[in-house]
Structure formats: structure tokens, C-alpha cells
Amino acid sequence: MERVRDLSELPKAHLHLHFTGSMRPSTLLELADKHGVRLPDVLTGALGRGESPKLRATDERGWFRFQRLYDAARSCLRDADDIRRLVREAAEEDLRDGSKWLEIQVDPTSYAPRLGGLIPALEIILDAVDTTVRDTGIGMRVLVAANRMRHPLDARTLARLAVRYADRGIVGFGLSNDERRGMARDFDRAFAIAREGGLLSAPHGGELTGPASVRDCLDDLEAHRIGHGVRAAEDPRLLKRLADRGVTCEVCPASNVALGVYEKPEDVPLRTLFEAGVPMALGADDPLLFGSRLAAQYEIARHHHGFTDPELAELARQSIRASAASADTKAGLLSDVDAWLTA
Ligand SMILES: [Zn+2]
């Protein structure tokens, strides 16, 4: 009889997790209380019931609604203690799910006004990550993400800042928010600065818009990884290109379903990408709003797509290989994956 291995013990890397979106629901409610912030009823109601709010972001109004909830949650992060708590708890949740390496994504612009400016905000975040790494033993790094709703010059400023702090734990540069707004190429200079500074290029694409947005990430931003990228599945030639180049898609199945990109977990094209040889790193995206964390994404692969344990181990290896961890760290984690499989 085949034994079921525990997916929360499968060693893996978590490469797609947003800062505010990583928060525990209970922490959000406590911080709202602490700072006297009135959260939208739809958010407190759902989180109070242990549910996630109903979202549908496939049209612009739905995306706006999602962003409004995200902004409300972010407005509860007001001081350095809040930031330290968020970072520590994100690591604790990840460790519980078998993550040994976490790359958390943040746009420091959003936190700058309350934390004394862009540079102090980033330093508070990086210090919190340092402390968390020391205290918990997790490997943790930061991706700075520009917001495509803002001006490309802001993105360049962020890219320069990210490069300046590369030796303090910043490993990549991203681009987030509504893919329907602006063109990837508007941000090509910012990404060139980031790449020349040794950072990974990891923009969002192929979530709300189709394969063309993934191609833009490859052509205009020379992406090493794609945030989501799932809709590449609609274009076999693009899949081949991703596979040939070894570009990893940071696929977030629960997020896709929560935002209505796909109707049901079984509709997320995990099999299509896997069989095409496109490396994937499963991620939770915004567990605060989508209601599930990292191990649950692997559960979706197992239960809705029939991934066997050797295949799940391969998914974990793909996440580790695509991370910014050192070669030594990767080798250690890869052998831990083998141990999980043979145990
Ligand atoms: Zn994302």
C-alpha cells in the first residue's frame, strides 16, 4: 500500500508571497484594533468567520475591489514593530509548511510615508528579515516590486535602491498590480538597472492577461522568472520557449481560483506546464485574502491534478532551483527533498 507523505514536510522554496498578503488574519484584526483602523466590513466579516472574502478580479472593477481590500490591510502596518511582527510570522507560517527558503515581495513605496521615507522603510524591512533569519533558521530574502500603476520613473528609483541594498538581502526585482495597465516595456529601463545590478528579473505576467503578457516579460524585461505565467498554457510555442530557457513560472493555484482566473482548482493548467517542461515554483501569493498557504498549493497539485509523490518532489526541486539561494544551500535542500521521497 502506498503511504501518503506529508506535504508540509516536503522541503521547498517559496518564491511568490506578497508582504501585506502574507499576514495572518488574526494579526490583521489585532493591528486594526491597535491603530484604530476601520477595515471594510466584507474583510472583517469574512476573516472573523475564518473565511476569505469573495473576490473576482477578471474585470477591472473586481481587481479594484481586491486592491481596495489589500490597501485597507496594508494601512494597518504603521510602525516598525508591525513590520517586524509581519516578517517573523510570515517565516513561521512558511516553516510550518515546509518552506526552507522564502523570497518575500515588497513595494516599500507603500510603507514609506508611515516609516519615515523609502530608505528607512526598506531598512526596517531588511533588518526584520535579518533578525528573523537568525531567530528561526529559515533562509529568507527580499524582492523589491515596482507598481505598474505608477510612473516608470518611480520604478527606476526603486530599481536603483534595490541594487544598492543587494548585499543586504535583496535578490530580485518585480512588477505587480493590474497587468491590463501600462506595457511591460514602459519598465524596461528599471529592469535593466536591476539586472545590471545582479538582481533577478521577476515581473508578474500571464495572470489577468494572456500569453502576450508573458512574452512581453521575456522580450522586454528579460525575465528570469514570471510571477504567475500560467496563461502561457494557452500557447504551446510559448511553453516551449519557457521550457528551453528554463524560465520558472511562480504558479499560485489558490490565488488563481480566488481571483477567478480559473473557475476551479482542477482548471489551473499545472499539468500542461509540467508536461511541457516549464519549471514551476508554487506560491501562495496573498494567503491573507485567498485563505491558503504554501503546502495547500502542493495539496492542490496532488488532489486535483494527480501529482504523484515523485512529481511533487520534482515541483519542490524546481522551486529550489529557481530561488536565489547559493549553490551550497540549493544542494542541501535538494538532498533533503530526496530524503523526503525515500523516507
Ligand atoms: Zn503576486
Short mmCIF file of N, CA and C in Angstrom, two decimals, residues 12-16 224-226 228-230 232-233 239 242-243 246-253 256 268-283 294 297-298 301 305 307 311-323:
data_model
loop_
_atom_site.label_atom_id
_atom_site.label_comp_id
_atom_site.label_asym_id
_atom_site.label_seq_id
_atom_site.Cartn_x
_atom_site.Cartn_y
_atom_site.Cartn_z
N LYS A 12 10.87 22.90 0.46
CA LYS A 12 10.58 23.65 -0.75
C LYS A 12 10.99 25.10 -0.58
N ALA A 13 11.01 25.83 -1.70
CA ALA A 13 11.27 27.27 -1.65
C ALA A 13 9.98 27.99 -2.03
N HIS A 14 9.73 29.09 -1.36
CA HIS A 14 8.52 29.87 -1.62
C HIS A 14 8.93 31.19 -2.26
N LEU A 15 8.60 31.33 -3.54
CA LEU A 15 9.12 32.46 -4.31
C LEU A 15 8.06 33.48 -4.69
N HIS A 16 6.81 33.24 -4.28
CA HIS A 16 5.77 34.22 -4.64
C HIS A 16 4.85 34.49 -3.45
N HIS A 224 13.83 36.30 -15.63
CA HIS A 224 14.37 35.00 -15.19
C HIS A 224 13.24 34.12 -14.66
N ARG A 225 12.25 34.79 -14.06
CA ARG A 225 11.07 34.09 -13.53
C ARG A 225 9.86 34.95 -13.87
N ILE A 226 8.69 34.28 -13.96
CA ILE A 226 7.46 35.02 -14.21
C ILE A 226 6.53 34.83 -13.01
N HIS A 228 3.27 34.21 -11.69
CA HIS A 228 2.12 33.51 -12.29
C HIS A 228 2.54 32.86 -13.61
N GLY A 229 2.31 33.53 -14.74
CA GLY A 229 2.70 32.95 -16.02
C GLY A 229 1.82 31.81 -16.49
N VAL A 230 0.82 31.45 -15.69
CA VAL A 230 0.01 30.26 -16.01
C VAL A 230 -0.66 30.32 -17.38
N ALA A 232 0.44 31.18 -20.05
CA ALA A 232 1.31 30.69 -21.12
C ALA A 232 0.78 29.35 -21.65
N ALA A 233 0.02 28.66 -20.80
CA ALA A 233 -0.53 27.36 -21.19
C ALA A 233 -1.39 27.45 -22.45
N LEU A 239 5.16 27.97 -24.33
CA LEU A 239 5.55 26.97 -23.33
C LEU A 239 6.92 26.40 -23.66
N LEU A 242 9.61 28.91 -22.77
CA LEU A 242 9.86 28.96 -21.32
C LEU A 242 10.67 27.74 -20.88
N ALA A 243 10.29 26.58 -21.42
CA ALA A 243 10.98 25.35 -21.05
C ALA A 243 12.43 25.39 -21.54
N GLY A 246 14.41 27.67 -19.51
CA GLY A 246 14.38 27.38 -18.08
C GLY A 246 13.83 28.53 -17.25
N VAL A 247 12.86 29.25 -17.82
CA VAL A 247 12.22 30.34 -17.06
C VAL A 247 11.12 29.73 -16.18
N THR A 248 11.23 29.98 -14.88
CA THR A 248 10.29 29.39 -13.92
C THR A 248 9.05 30.26 -13.77
N CYS A 249 7.89 29.60 -13.78
CA CYS A 249 6.64 30.30 -13.51
C CYS A 249 6.28 30.11 -12.04
N GLU A 250 6.05 31.22 -11.35
CA GLU A 250 5.66 31.18 -9.94
C GLU A 250 4.13 31.03 -9.90
N VAL A 251 3.68 29.77 -9.94
CA VAL A 251 2.26 29.49 -10.11
C VAL A 251 1.55 29.44 -8.75
N CYS A 252 0.44 30.15 -8.66
CA CYS A 252 -0.29 30.28 -7.39
C CYS A 252 -1.73 29.82 -7.60
N PRO A 253 -1.96 28.50 -7.51
CA PRO A 253 -3.27 27.95 -7.89
C PRO A 253 -4.44 28.51 -7.06
N ASN A 256 -5.28 31.95 -8.18
CA ASN A 256 -5.95 31.95 -9.48
C ASN A 256 -7.44 31.68 -9.36
N VAL A 268 -6.70 25.02 -13.22
CA VAL A 268 -5.36 25.66 -13.28
C VAL A 268 -4.45 24.70 -14.04
N PRO A 269 -3.79 25.16 -15.10
CA PRO A 269 -3.11 24.21 -16.01
C PRO A 269 -1.75 23.71 -15.50
N LEU A 270 -1.75 23.19 -14.28
CA LEU A 270 -0.49 22.69 -13.71
C LEU A 270 0.11 21.57 -14.55
N ARG A 271 -0.76 20.65 -14.99
CA ARG A 271 -0.28 19.52 -15.81
C ARG A 271 0.32 19.99 -17.12
N THR A 272 -0.36 20.94 -17.74
CA THR A 272 0.10 21.42 -19.04
C THR A 272 1.51 21.99 -18.92
N LEU A 273 1.73 22.82 -17.91
CA LEU A 273 3.05 23.41 -17.74
C LEU A 273 4.09 22.34 -17.39
N PHE A 274 3.69 21.44 -16.48
CA PHE A 274 4.62 20.40 -16.03
C PHE A 274 5.04 19.50 -17.18
N GLU A 275 4.05 19.05 -17.96
CA GLU A 275 4.36 18.13 -19.07
C GLU A 275 5.17 18.84 -20.16
N ALA A 276 4.99 20.16 -20.28
CA ALA A 276 5.76 20.91 -21.29
C ALA A 276 7.18 21.19 -20.82
N GLY A 277 7.48 20.82 -19.57
CA GLY A 277 8.83 21.03 -19.07
C GLY A 277 9.10 22.44 -18.57
N VAL A 278 8.03 23.20 -18.33
CA VAL A 278 8.20 24.55 -17.77
C VAL A 278 8.39 24.42 -16.26
N PRO A 279 9.52 24.90 -15.74
CA PRO A 279 9.72 24.81 -14.29
C PRO A 279 8.70 25.67 -13.55
N MET A 280 8.25 25.17 -12.41
CA MET A 280 7.27 25.92 -11.62
C MET A 280 7.76 26.05 -10.18
N ALA A 281 7.36 27.14 -9.57
CA ALA A 281 7.54 27.29 -8.12
C ALA A 281 6.17 27.66 -7.59
N LEU A 282 5.51 26.71 -6.94
CA LEU A 282 4.18 27.00 -6.42
C LEU A 282 4.27 28.03 -5.31
N GLY A 283 3.29 28.95 -5.29
CA GLY A 283 3.31 30.02 -4.29
C GLY A 283 1.91 30.35 -3.80
N LEU A 294 1.33 27.80 1.73
CA LEU A 294 2.17 27.14 0.72
C LEU A 294 1.85 25.66 0.53
N GLN A 297 -0.93 24.61 -1.72
CA GLN A 297 -0.77 24.67 -3.18
C GLN A 297 -0.31 23.31 -3.71
N TYR A 298 0.57 22.67 -2.94
CA TYR A 298 1.03 21.33 -3.32
C TYR A 298 -0.11 20.30 -3.14
N ALA A 301 -2.06 20.33 -6.26
CA ALA A 301 -1.41 19.53 -7.30
C ALA A 301 -1.67 18.03 -7.08
N HIS A 305 -4.85 17.36 -9.47
CA HIS A 305 -4.13 17.11 -10.72
C HIS A 305 -3.38 15.78 -10.70
N PHE A 307 -0.83 14.66 -9.08
CA PHE A 307 0.64 14.61 -8.99
C PHE A 307 1.03 13.53 -7.97
N GLU A 311 6.51 13.29 -8.45
CA GLU A 311 6.24 14.53 -9.19
C GLU A 311 6.18 15.74 -8.26
N LEU A 312 5.60 15.55 -7.09
CA LEU A 312 5.56 16.65 -6.11
C LEU A 312 6.97 17.01 -5.64
N ALA A 313 7.79 15.98 -5.49
CA ALA A 313 9.20 16.23 -5.12
C ALA A 313 9.89 17.02 -6.23
N GLU A 314 9.54 16.69 -7.48
CA GLU A 314 10.15 17.43 -8.60
C GLU A 314 9.69 18.89 -8.59
N LEU A 315 8.41 19.14 -8.26
CA LEU A 315 7.94 20.53 -8.14
C LEU A 315 8.74 21.27 -7.07
N ALA A 316 8.97 20.60 -5.95
CA ALA A 316 9.75 21.24 -4.88
C ALA A 316 11.17 21.54 -5.35
N ARG A 317 11.77 20.59 -6.09
CA ARG A 317 13.13 20.82 -6.63
C ARG A 317 13.14 22.02 -7.56
N GLN A 318 12.09 22.11 -8.39
CA GLN A 318 12.03 23.24 -9.33
C GLN A 318 11.99 24.57 -8.57
N SER A 319 11.24 24.60 -7.45
CA SER A 319 11.16 25.84 -6.68
C SER A 319 12.53 26.18 -6.09
N ILE A 320 13.24 25.17 -5.64
CA ILE A 320 14.56 25.40 -5.03
C ILE A 320 15.56 25.87 -6.08
N ARG A 321 15.54 25.20 -7.24
CA ARG A 321 16.49 25.58 -8.31
C ARG A 321 16.27 27.01 -8.77
N ALA A 322 15.00 27.46 -8.77
CA ALA A 322 14.69 28.80 -9.28
C ALA A 322 14.93 29.90 -8.25
N SER A 323 15.27 29.52 -7.04
CA SER A 323 15.45 30.51 -5.98
C SER A 323 16.80 31.20 -6.13
#
